[in-house]
Amino acid sequence: MAEQFFETEDGRRIAYCRSAGAGPGIVFLGGFSSDMEGTKARHLEDWTRRQGRAFLRFDYTGHGRSSGKFEDGCIGDWTGDAIDAVFGLTEGPQILVGSSMGGWIGLLLASRNPERVAGLVGIAAAPDFTDDFRLNRLTPDQLRVMERDGKVEVTSEYSDEPMVITGRLIEEGPGNFLLNRPLVLPMPVRLLQGTEDADVDQSVAVRLLNHAGCPDAQLLLVRGADHSFSSPDCLGLIEQAIESILDTIQA
């Protein structure tokens, strides 16, 4: 599918791929430092095409082919990208499929704009993960480097390149935290979580399930699945979660 670009009112240039089809459409929200070419995004694009359903994948600012520098971004900026993409590139309520950080962004979007969200699938959803970095993931030496330089590089098992964690990302995060305040989600929510996820502990998924004010929320723990959640079996479970939401909507 040909890549296109969407320019926001404040001049950000968002790369996206979109396919037409029936509604509610599916919008994929990628993870931290990832792009729209990942396995889950491409798989869902193929699957929705076969289903005749509308689909959108895009790159946040500073990710993939979109404009801007990754190190300048933070959760609020990337949530703004998602809101602009949903309102500017789709019609009517959408089912959001958010992976890791995309799960956090999907939750923010759904709680702030429920009229445009028909349902939400969270794959290893990582609300408030910047606090986990600050408290548990970064060593005292790394925190000192970040304070001195404004950023620090950390290794990732999912990329040969180190991830960059900036002071702005950590400092801006609390303004978008969800687990320390009421979270109202009037749409169906399906949470998928691997038990072997080394980046988002399953306790986060359980806490989110118990915290959300949602009349139709379900959590599926998948034994042995890791953070990527991209095996054939896991991809099938994502499809099933979307179908569950569609069945609920149609009923």
PDB file of N, CA and C in Angstrom, residues 133-233:
ATOM      1  N   PHE A 133      10.335   3.430  34.089  1.00  0.00           N
ATOM      2  CA  PHE A 133      11.711   3.725  33.694  1.00  0.00           C
ATOM      3  C   PHE A 133      12.426   4.500  34.787  1.00  0.00           C
ATOM      4  N   ARG A 134      11.773   5.532  35.301  1.00  0.00           N
ATOM      5  CA  ARG A 134      12.406   6.392  36.303  1.00  0.00           C
ATOM      6  C   ARG A 134      12.705   5.638  37.584  1.00  0.00           C
ATOM      7  N   LEU A 135      11.768   4.807  38.019  1.00  0.00           N
ATOM      8  CA  LEU A 135      11.902   4.164  39.322  1.00  0.00           C
ATOM      9  C   LEU A 135      12.649   2.836  39.276  1.00  0.00           C
ATOM     10  N   ASN A 136      12.474   2.067  38.183  1.00  0.00           N
ATOM     11  CA  ASN A 136      12.947   0.684  38.184  1.00  0.00           C
ATOM     12  C   ASN A 136      13.921   0.334  37.069  1.00  0.00           C
ATOM     13  N   ARG A 137      13.846   0.993  35.939  1.00  0.00           N
ATOM     14  CA  ARG A 137      14.609   0.549  34.778  1.00  0.00           C
ATOM     15  C   ARG A 137      15.936   1.269  34.613  1.00  0.00           C
ATOM     16  N   LEU A 138      15.995   2.523  35.008  1.00  0.00           N
ATOM     17  CA  LEU A 138      17.223   3.291  34.860  1.00  0.00           C
ATOM     18  C   LEU A 138      18.046   3.219  36.138  1.00  0.00           C
ATOM     19  N   THR A 139      19.328   2.970  35.979  1.00  0.00           N
ATOM     20  CA  THR A 139      20.227   2.903  37.132  1.00  0.00           C
ATOM     21  C   THR A 139      20.531   4.316  37.631  1.00  0.00           C
ATOM     22  N   PRO A 140      21.047   4.448  38.853  1.00  0.00           N
ATOM     23  CA  PRO A 140      21.443   5.782  39.326  1.00  0.00           C
ATOM     24  C   PRO A 140      22.424   6.467  38.375  1.00  0.00           C
ATOM     25  N   ASP A 141      23.356   5.702  37.815  1.00  0.00           N
ATOM     26  CA  ASP A 141      24.310   6.300  36.863  1.00  0.00           C
ATOM     27  C   ASP A 141      23.579   6.801  35.622  1.00  0.00           C
ATOM     28  N   GLN A 142      22.631   6.022  35.121  1.00  0.00           N
ATOM     29  CA  GLN A 142      21.892   6.456  33.938  1.00  0.00           C
ATOM     30  C   GLN A 142      21.038   7.686  34.229  1.00  0.00           C
ATOM     31  N   LEU A 143      20.466   7.749  35.416  1.00  0.00           N
ATOM     32  CA  LEU A 143      19.689   8.928  35.787  1.00  0.00           C
ATOM     33  C   LEU A 143      20.573  10.167  35.862  1.00  0.00           C
ATOM     34  N   ARG A 144      21.794   9.991  36.337  1.00  0.00           N
ATOM     35  CA  ARG A 144      22.721  11.130  36.385  1.00  0.00           C
ATOM     36  C   ARG A 144      23.098  11.576  34.971  1.00  0.00           C
ATOM     37  N   VAL A 145      23.318  10.621  34.085  1.00  0.00           N
ATOM     38  CA  VAL A 145      23.632  10.969  32.698  1.00  0.00           C
ATOM     39  C   VAL A 145      22.462  11.725  32.076  1.00  0.00           C
ATOM     40  N   MET A 146      21.245  11.261  32.312  1.00  0.00           N
ATOM     41  CA  MET A 146      20.076  11.928  31.750  1.00  0.00           C
ATOM     42  C   MET A 146      19.926  13.342  32.301  1.00  0.00           C
ATOM     43  N   GLU A 147      20.193  13.501  33.593  1.00  0.00           N
ATOM     44  CA  GLU A 147      20.107  14.836  34.192  1.00  0.00           C
ATOM     45  C   GLU A 147      21.168  15.762  33.612  1.00  0.00           C
ATOM     46  N   ARG A 148      22.352  15.210  33.349  1.00  0.00           N
ATOM     47  CA  ARG A 148      23.450  16.018  32.811  1.00  0.00           C
ATOM     48  C   ARG A 148      23.261  16.343  31.329  1.00  0.00           C
ATOM     49  N   ASP A 149      22.874  15.315  30.543  1.00  0.00           N
ATOM     50  CA  ASP A 149      22.838  15.459  29.088  1.00  0.00           C
ATOM     51  C   ASP A 149      21.432  15.637  28.517  1.00  0.00           C
ATOM     52  N   GLY A 150      20.417  15.471  29.359  1.00  0.00           N
ATOM     53  CA  GLY A 150      19.048  15.565  28.864  1.00  0.00           C
ATOM     54  C   GLY A 150      18.536  14.290  28.238  1.00  0.00           C
ATOM     55  N   LYS A 151      19.380  13.255  28.172  1.00  0.00           N
ATOM     56  CA  LYS A 151      18.972  11.982  27.589  1.00  0.00           C
ATOM     57  C   LYS A 151      19.964  10.907  27.974  1.00  0.00           C
ATOM     58  N   VAL A 152      19.540   9.649  27.803  1.00  0.00           N
ATOM     59  CA  VAL A 152      20.419   8.529  28.077  1.00  0.00           C
ATOM     60  C   VAL A 152      20.042   7.405  27.118  1.00  0.00           C
ATOM     61  N   GLU A 153      21.010   6.630  26.699  1.00  0.00           N
ATOM     62  CA  GLU A 153      20.761   5.494  25.809  1.00  0.00           C
ATOM     63  C   GLU A 153      20.679   4.214  26.630  1.00  0.00           C
ATOM     64  N   VAL A 154      19.690   3.395  26.305  1.00  0.00           N
ATOM     65  CA  VAL A 154      19.520   2.107  26.987  1.00  0.00           C
ATOM     66  C   VAL A 154      19.391   1.016  25.925  1.00  0.00           C
ATOM     67  N   THR A 155      19.868  -0.158  26.227  1.00  0.00           N
ATOM     68  CA  THR A 155      19.821  -1.260  25.266  1.00  0.00           C
ATOM     69  C   THR A 155      18.407  -1.833  25.189  1.00  0.00           C
ATOM     70  N   SER A 156      18.099  -2.432  24.046  1.00  0.00           N
ATOM     71  CA  SER A 156      16.807  -3.070  23.834  1.00  0.00           C
ATOM     72  C   SER A 156      17.021  -4.397  23.138  1.00  0.00           C
ATOM     73  N   GLU A 157      16.321  -5.427  23.631  1.00  0.00           N
ATOM     74  CA  GLU A 157      16.446  -6.740  22.998  1.00  0.00           C
ATOM     75  C   GLU A 157      15.716  -6.806  21.669  1.00  0.00           C
ATOM     76  N   TYR A 158      14.944  -5.754  21.349  1.00  0.00           N
ATOM     77  CA  TYR A 158      14.168  -5.758  20.110  1.00  0.00           C
ATOM     78  C   TYR A 158      14.812  -4.941  19.007  1.00  0.00           C
ATOM     79  N   SER A 159      15.974  -4.364  19.266  1.00  0.00           N
ATOM     80  CA  SER A 159      16.636  -3.555  18.248  1.00  0.00           C
ATOM     81  C   SER A 159      18.133  -3.571  18.479  1.00  0.00           C
ATOM     82  N   ASP A 160      18.880  -3.496  17.375  1.00  0.00           N
ATOM     83  CA  ASP A 160      20.330  -3.400  17.480  1.00  0.00           C
ATOM     84  C   ASP A 160      20.759  -2.009  17.943  1.00  0.00           C
ATOM     85  N   GLU A 161      19.870  -1.043  17.737  1.00  0.00           N
ATOM     86  CA  GLU A 161      20.151   0.327  18.148  1.00  0.00           C
ATOM     87  C   GLU A 161      19.622   0.579  19.561  1.00  0.00           C
ATOM     88  N   PRO A 162      20.368   1.329  20.384  1.00  0.00           N
ATOM     89  CA  PRO A 162      19.868   1.635  21.722  1.00  0.00           C
ATOM     90  C   PRO A 162      18.657   2.553  21.671  1.00  0.00           C
ATOM     91  N   MET A 163      17.791   2.437  22.678  1.00  0.00           N
ATOM     92  CA  MET A 163      16.675   3.361  22.827  1.00  0.00           C
ATOM     93  C   MET A 163      17.166   4.621  23.530  1.00  0.00           C
ATOM     94  N   VAL A 164      16.620   5.746  23.139  1.00  0.00           N
ATOM     95  CA  VAL A 164      16.961   7.010  23.775  1.00  0.00           C
ATOM     96  C   VAL A 164      15.821   7.423  24.703  1.00  0.00           C
ATOM     97  N   ILE A 165      16.140   7.583  25.979  1.00  0.00           N
ATOM     98  CA  ILE A 165      15.175   8.067  26.972  1.00  0.00           C
ATOM     99  C   ILE A 165      15.574   9.484  27.335  1.00  0.00           C
ATOM    100  N   THR A 166      14.661  10.426  27.149  1.00  0.00           N
ATOM    101  CA  THR A 166      14.989  11.824  27.413  1.00  0.00           C
ATOM    102  C   THR A 166      14.386  12.290  28.729  1.00  0.00           C
ATOM    103  N   GLY A 167      14.999  13.330  29.270  1.00  0.00           N
ATOM    104  CA  GLY A 167      14.458  13.932  30.471  1.00  0.00           C
ATOM    105  C   GLY A 167      13.066  14.475  30.242  1.00  0.00           C
ATOM    106  N   ARG A 168      12.817  15.016  29.058  1.00  0.00           N
ATOM    107  CA  ARG A 168      11.482  15.546  28.752  1.00  0.00           C
ATOM    108  C   ARG A 168      10.439  14.445  28.761  1.00  0.00           C
ATOM    109  N   LEU A 169      10.777  13.275  28.220  1.00  0.00           N
ATOM    110  CA  LEU A 169       9.838  12.150  28.226  1.00  0.00           C
ATOM    111  C   LEU A 169       9.440  11.790  29.655  1.00  0.00           C
ATOM    112  N   ILE A 170      10.419  11.709  30.539  1.00  0.00           N
ATOM    113  CA  ILE A 170      10.156  11.331  31.934  1.00  0.00           C
ATOM    114  C   ILE A 170       9.384  12.430  32.658  1.00  0.00           C
ATOM    115  N   GLU A 171       9.774  13.680  32.444  1.00  0.00           N
ATOM    116  CA  GLU A 171       9.153  14.784  33.174  1.00  0.00           C
ATOM    117  C   GLU A 171       7.733  15.070  32.711  1.00  0.00           C
ATOM    118  N   GLU A 172       7.459  14.845  31.425  1.00  0.00           N
ATOM    119  CA  GLU A 172       6.136  15.142  30.883  1.00  0.00           C
ATOM    120  C   GLU A 172       5.139  14.038  31.182  1.00  0.00           C
ATOM    121  N   GLY A 173       5.634  12.827  31.431  1.00  0.00           N
ATOM    122  CA  GLY A 173       4.778  11.665  31.608  1.00  0.00           C
ATOM    123  C   GLY A 173       3.665  11.817  32.622  1.00  0.00           C
ATOM    124  N   PRO A 174       3.939  12.316  33.858  1.00  0.00           N
ATOM    125  CA  PRO A 174       2.881  12.361  34.874  1.00  0.00           C
ATOM    126  C   PRO A 174       1.622  13.097  34.461  1.00  0.00           C
ATOM    127  N   GLY A 175       1.736  14.063  33.562  1.00  0.00           N
ATOM    128  CA  GLY A 175       0.548  14.777  33.099  1.00  0.00           C
ATOM    129  C   GLY A 175      -0.396  13.900  32.299  1.00  0.00           C
ATOM    130  N   ASN A 176       0.090  12.729  31.882  1.00  0.00           N
ATOM    131  CA  ASN A 176      -0.735  11.805  31.118  1.00  0.00           C
ATOM    132  C   ASN A 176      -0.944  10.466  31.828  1.00  0.00           C
ATOM    133  N   PHE A 177      -0.566  10.376  33.102  1.00  0.00           N
ATOM    134  CA  PHE A 177      -0.760   9.132  33.837  1.00  0.00           C
ATOM    135  C   PHE A 177      -2.249   8.813  33.954  1.00  0.00           C
ATOM    136  N   LEU A 178      -2.547   7.515  33.969  1.00  0.00           N
ATOM    137  CA  LEU A 178      -3.932   7.056  34.012  1.00  0.00           C
ATOM    138  C   LEU A 178      -4.261   6.202  35.226  1.00  0.00           C
ATOM    139  N   LEU A 179      -3.252   5.580  35.802  1.00  0.00           N
ATOM    140  CA  LEU A 179      -3.514   4.640  36.880  1.00  0.00           C
ATOM    141  C   LEU A 179      -3.643   5.305  38.247  1.00  0.00           C
ATOM    142  N   ASN A 180      -3.460   6.619  38.296  1.00  0.00           N
ATOM    143  CA  ASN A 180      -3.589   7.339  39.561  1.00  0.00           C
ATOM    144  C   ASN A 180      -4.793   8.278  39.565  1.00  0.00           C
ATOM    145  N   ARG A 181      -5.699   8.073  38.602  1.00  0.00           N
ATOM    146  CA  ARG A 181      -6.884   8.919  38.517  1.00  0.00           C
ATOM    147  C   ARG A 181      -8.005   8.110  37.863  1.00  0.00           C
ATOM    148  N   PRO A 182      -9.249   8.556  37.991  1.00  0.00           N
ATOM    149  CA  PRO A 182     -10.350   7.793  37.379  1.00  0.00           C
ATOM    150  C   PRO A 182     -10.147   7.629  35.871  1.00  0.00           C
ATOM    151  N   LEU A 183     -10.450   6.445  35.382  1.00  0.00           N
ATOM    152  CA  LEU A 183     -10.308   6.136  33.957  1.00  0.00           C
ATOM    153  C   LEU A 183     -11.628   5.542  33.476  1.00  0.00           C
ATOM    154  N   VAL A 184     -12.419   6.336  32.781  1.00  0.00           N
ATOM    155  CA  VAL A 184     -13.732   5.919  32.317  1.00  0.00           C
ATOM    156  C   VAL A 184     -13.633   5.499  30.857  1.00  0.00           C
ATOM    157  N   LEU A 185     -13.992   4.259  30.593  1.00  0.00           N
ATOM    158  CA  LEU A 185     -13.936   3.708  29.236  1.00  0.00           C
ATOM    159  C   LEU A 185     -15.294   3.072  28.934  1.00  0.00           C
ATOM    160  N   PRO A 186     -16.193   3.779  28.280  1.00  0.00           N
ATOM    161  CA  PRO A 186     -17.542   3.255  28.054  1.00  0.00           C
ATOM    162  C   PRO A 186     -17.637   2.243  26.915  1.00  0.00           C
ATOM    163  N   MET A 187     -16.531   2.013  26.217  1.00  0.00           N
ATOM    164  CA  MET A 187     -16.522   1.073  25.095  1.00  0.00           C
ATOM    165  C   MET A 187     -15.943  -0.282  25.507  1.00  0.00           C
ATOM    166  N   PRO A 188     -16.181  -1.364  24.738  1.00  0.00           N
ATOM    167  CA  PRO A 188     -15.559  -2.647  25.077  1.00  0.00           C
ATOM    168  C   PRO A 188     -14.045  -2.587  24.975  1.00  0.00           C
ATOM    169  N   VAL A 189     -13.376  -3.207  25.937  1.00  0.00           N
ATOM    170  CA  VAL A 189     -11.912  -3.207  26.006  1.00  0.00           C
ATOM    171  C   VAL A 189     -11.429  -4.645  26.128  1.00  0.00           C
ATOM    172  N   ARG A 190     -10.437  -5.005  25.319  1.00  0.00           N
ATOM    173  CA  ARG A 190      -9.821  -6.329  25.377  1.00  0.00           C
ATOM    174  C   ARG A 190      -8.322  -6.146  25.574  1.00  0.00           C
ATOM    175  N   LEU A 191      -7.800  -6.722  26.655  1.00  0.00           N
ATOM    176  CA  LEU A 191      -6.381  -6.608  26.983  1.00  0.00           C
ATOM    177  C   LEU A 191      -5.704  -7.952  26.756  1.00  0.00           C
ATOM    178  N   LEU A 192      -4.589  -7.945  26.030  1.00  0.00           N
ATOM    179  CA  LEU A 192      -3.804  -9.142  25.747  1.00  0.00           C
ATOM    180  C   LEU A 192      -2.425  -8.969  26.362  1.00  0.00           C
ATOM    181  N   GLN A 193      -1.969  -9.972  27.106  1.00  0.00           N
ATOM    182  CA  GLN A 193      -0.708  -9.833  27.834  1.00  0.00           C
ATOM    183  C   GLN A 193       0.023 -11.171  27.889  1.00  0.00           C
ATOM    184  N   GLY A 194       1.298 -11.174  27.496  1.00  0.00           N
ATOM    185  CA  GLY A 194       2.115 -12.369  27.588  1.00  0.00           C
ATOM    186  C   GLY A 194       2.719 -12.540  28.964  1.00  0.00           C
ATOM    187  N   THR A 195       2.814 -13.775  29.425  1.00  0.00           N
ATOM    188  CA  THR A 195       3.388 -14.036  30.750  1.00  0.00           C
ATOM    189  C   THR A 195       4.908 -13.945  30.754  1.00  0.00           C
ATOM    190  N   GLU A 196       5.532 -13.996  29.562  1.00  0.00           N
ATOM    191  CA  GLU A 196       6.984 -13.898  29.464  1.00  0.00           C
ATOM    192  C   GLU A 196       7.426 -12.541  28.945  1.00  0.00           C
ATOM    193  N   ASP A 197       6.582 -11.542  29.098  1.00  0.00           N
ATOM    194  CA  ASP A 197       6.901 -10.177  28.672  1.00  0.00           C
ATOM    195  C   ASP A 197       7.931  -9.591  29.633  1.00  0.00           C
ATOM    196  N   ALA A 198       9.118  -9.278  29.106  1.00  0.00           N
ATOM    197  CA  ALA A 198      10.190  -8.746  29.948  1.00  0.00           C
ATOM    198  C   ALA A 198      10.108  -7.235  30.107  1.00  0.00           C
ATOM    199  N   ASP A 199       9.229  -6.574  29.362  1.00  0.00           N
ATOM    200  CA  ASP A 199       9.137  -5.106  29.404  1.00  0.00           C
ATOM    201  C   ASP A 199       7.911  -4.600  30.150  1.00  0.00           C
ATOM    202  N   VAL A 200       6.799  -5.303  30.032  1.00  0.00           N
ATOM    203  CA  VAL A 200       5.579  -4.920  30.743  1.00  0.00           C
ATOM    204  C   VAL A 200       5.118  -6.136  31.540  1.00  0.00           C
ATOM    205  N   ASP A 201       5.198  -6.026  32.843  1.00  0.00           N
ATOM    206  CA  ASP A 201       4.826  -7.149  33.695  1.00  0.00           C
ATOM    207  C   ASP A 201       3.318  -7.361  33.648  1.00  0.00           C
ATOM    208  N   GLN A 202       2.912  -8.626  33.795  1.00  0.00           N
ATOM    209  CA  GLN A 202       1.487  -8.934  33.737  1.00  0.00           C
ATOM    210  C   GLN A 202       0.708  -8.244  34.855  1.00  0.00           C
ATOM    211  N   SER A 203       1.387  -7.853  35.917  1.00  0.00           N
ATOM    212  CA  SER A 203       0.697  -7.133  36.995  1.00  0.00           C
ATOM    213  C   SER A 203       0.152  -5.787  36.511  1.00  0.00           C
ATOM    214  N   VAL A 204       0.790  -5.201  35.491  1.00  0.00           N
ATOM    215  CA  VAL A 204       0.294  -3.939  34.926  1.00  0.00           C
ATOM    216  C   VAL A 204      -1.066  -4.171  34.278  1.00  0.00           C
ATOM    217  N   ALA A 205      -1.191  -5.263  33.531  1.00  0.00           N
ATOM    218  CA  ALA A 205      -2.459  -5.581  32.872  1.00  0.00           C
ATOM    219  C   ALA A 205      -3.559  -5.836  33.892  1.00  0.00           C
ATOM    220  N   VAL A 206      -3.240  -6.553  34.960  1.00  0.00           N
ATOM    221  CA  VAL A 206      -4.233  -6.837  36.001  1.00  0.00           C
ATOM    222  C   VAL A 206      -4.646  -5.541  36.695  1.00  0.00           C
ATOM    223  N   ARG A 207      -3.667  -4.701  36.986  1.00  0.00           N
ATOM    224  CA  ARG A 207      -3.985  -3.418  37.628  1.00  0.00           C
ATOM    225  C   ARG A 207      -4.870  -2.562  36.724  1.00  0.00           C
ATOM    226  N   LEU A 208      -4.562  -2.534  35.422  1.00  0.00           N
ATOM    227  CA  LEU A 208      -5.366  -1.759  34.489  1.00  0.00           C
ATOM    228  C   LEU A 208      -6.790  -2.288  34.415  1.00  0.00           C
ATOM    229  N   LEU A 209      -6.927  -3.607  34.343  1.00  0.00           N
ATOM    230  CA  LEU A 209      -8.261  -4.216  34.298  1.00  0.00           C
ATOM    231  C   LEU A 209      -9.083  -3.821  35.524  1.00  0.00           C
ATOM    232  N   ASN A 210      -8.475  -3.864  36.695  1.00  0.00           N
ATOM    233  CA  ASN A 210      -9.186  -3.559  37.931  1.00  0.00           C
ATOM    234  C   ASN A 210      -9.447  -2.064  38.101  1.00  0.00           C
ATOM    235  N   HIS A 211      -8.589  -1.244  37.484  1.00  0.00           N
ATOM    236  CA  HIS A 211      -8.692   0.199  37.675  1.00  0.00           C
ATOM    237  C   HIS A 211      -9.715   0.840  36.743  1.00  0.00           C
ATOM    238  N   ALA A 212      -9.810   0.350  35.513  1.00  0.00           N
ATOM    239  CA  ALA A 212     -10.641   1.017  34.515  1.00  0.00           C
ATOM    240  C   ALA A 212     -12.122   0.933  34.865  1.00  0.00           C
ATOM    241  N   GLY A 213     -12.799   2.066  34.717  1.00  0.00           N
ATOM    242  CA  GLY A 213     -14.243   2.086  34.846  1.00  0.00           C
ATOM    243  C   GLY A 213     -14.852   1.702  33.509  1.00  0.00           C
ATOM    244  N   CYS A 214     -14.959   0.402  33.282  1.00  0.00           N
ATOM    245  CA  CYS A 214     -15.374  -0.114  31.983  1.00  0.00           C
ATOM    246  C   CYS A 214     -16.365  -1.252  32.187  1.00  0.00           C
ATOM    247  N   PRO A 215     -17.570  -1.152  31.617  1.00  0.00           N
ATOM    248  CA  PRO A 215     -18.566  -2.199  31.828  1.00  0.00           C
ATOM    249  C   PRO A 215     -18.275  -3.494  31.079  1.00  0.00           C
ATOM    250  N   ASP A 216     -17.378  -3.447  30.101  1.00  0.00           N
ATOM    251  CA  ASP A 216     -17.081  -4.643  29.297  1.00  0.00           C
ATOM    252  C   ASP A 216     -15.579  -4.710  29.038  1.00  0.00           C
ATOM    253  N   ALA A 217     -14.835  -5.137  30.038  1.00  0.00           N
ATOM    254  CA  ALA A 217     -13.373  -5.255  29.929  1.00  0.00           C
ATOM    255  C   ALA A 217     -12.970  -6.700  30.187  1.00  0.00           C
ATOM    256  N   GLN A 218     -12.066  -7.204  29.354  1.00  0.00           N
ATOM    257  CA  GLN A 218     -11.577  -8.570  29.506  1.00  0.00           C
ATOM    258  C   GLN A 218     -10.056  -8.573  29.353  1.00  0.00           C
ATOM    259  N   LEU A 219      -9.414  -9.464  30.106  1.00  0.00           N
ATOM    260  CA  LEU A 219      -7.962  -9.637  30.042  1.00  0.00           C
ATOM    261  C   LEU A 219      -7.649 -11.088  29.716  1.00  0.00           C
ATOM    262  N   LEU A 220      -6.796 -11.284  28.705  1.00  0.00           N
ATOM    263  CA  LEU A 220      -6.327 -12.619  28.356  1.00  0.00           C
ATOM    264  C   LEU A 220      -4.825 -12.686  28.597  1.00  0.00           C
ATOM    265  N   LEU A 221      -4.416 -13.542  29.552  1.00  0.00           N
ATOM    266  CA  LEU A 221      -2.996 -13.791  29.790  1.00  0.00           C
ATOM    267  C   LEU A 221      -2.578 -14.990  28.951  1.00  0.00           C
ATOM    268  N   VAL A 222      -1.500 -14.807  28.190  1.00  0.00           N
ATOM    269  CA  VAL A 222      -1.064 -15.838  27.248  1.00  0.00           C
ATOM    270  C   VAL A 222       0.254 -16.420  27.735  1.00  0.00           C
ATOM    271  N   ARG A 223       0.231 -17.675  28.156  1.00  0.00           N
ATOM    272  CA  ARG A 223       1.422 -18.314  28.687  1.00  0.00           C
ATOM    273  C   ARG A 223       2.515 -18.384  27.615  1.00  0.00           C
ATOM    274  N   GLY A 224       3.693 -17.890  27.985  1.00  0.00           N
ATOM    275  CA  GLY A 224       4.854 -17.990  27.118  1.00  0.00           C
ATOM    276  C   GLY A 224       5.025 -16.866  26.117  1.00  0.00           C
ATOM    277  N   ALA A 225       4.020 -16.022  25.938  1.00  0.00           N
ATOM    278  CA  ALA A 225       4.141 -14.940  24.956  1.00  0.00           C
ATOM    279  C   ALA A 225       5.040 -13.837  25.498  1.00  0.00           C
ATOM    280  N   ASP A 226       5.862 -13.260  24.598  1.00  0.00           N
ATOM    281  CA  ASP A 226       6.759 -12.185  25.014  1.00  0.00           C
ATOM    282  C   ASP A 226       6.177 -10.824  24.628  1.00  0.00           C
ATOM    283  N   HIS A 227       6.994  -9.781  24.772  1.00  0.00           N
ATOM    284  CA  HIS A 227       6.483  -8.425  24.581  1.00  0.00           C
ATOM    285  C   HIS A 227       6.083  -8.153  23.135  1.00  0.00           C
ATOM    286  N   SER A 228       6.745  -8.782  22.193  1.00  0.00           N
ATOM    287  CA  SER A 228       6.427  -8.508  20.790  1.00  0.00           C
ATOM    288  C   SER A 228       5.035  -8.991  20.407  1.00  0.00           C
ATOM    289  N   PHE A 229       4.573 -10.064  21.032  1.00  0.00           N
ATOM    290  CA  PHE A 229       3.240 -10.613  20.792  1.00  0.00           C
ATOM    291  C   PHE A 229       2.974 -10.753  19.289  1.00  0.00           C
ATOM    292  N   SER A 230       3.951 -11.325  18.578  1.00  0.00           N
ATOM    293  CA  SER A 230       3.889 -11.350  17.120  1.00  0.00           C
ATOM    294  C   SER A 230       3.975 -12.757  16.526  1.00  0.00           C
ATOM    295  N   SER A 231       3.908 -13.793  17.359  1.00  0.00           N
ATOM    296  CA  SER A 231       3.893 -15.148  16.813  1.00  0.00           C
ATOM    297  C   SER A 231       2.580 -15.364  16.069  1.00  0.00           C
ATOM    298  N   PRO A 232       2.508 -16.368  15.196  1.00  0.00           N
ATOM    299  CA  PRO A 232       1.237 -16.642  14.510  1.00  0.00           C
ATOM    300  C   PRO A 232       0.062 -16.821  15.470  1.00  0.00           C
ATOM    301  N   ASP A 233       0.288 -17.519  16.579  1.00  0.00           N
ATOM    302  CA  ASP A 233      -0.794 -17.709  17.545  1.00  0.00           C
ATOM    303  C   ASP A 233      -1.222 -16.379  18.154  1.00  0.00           C
TER     304      ASP A 233
END
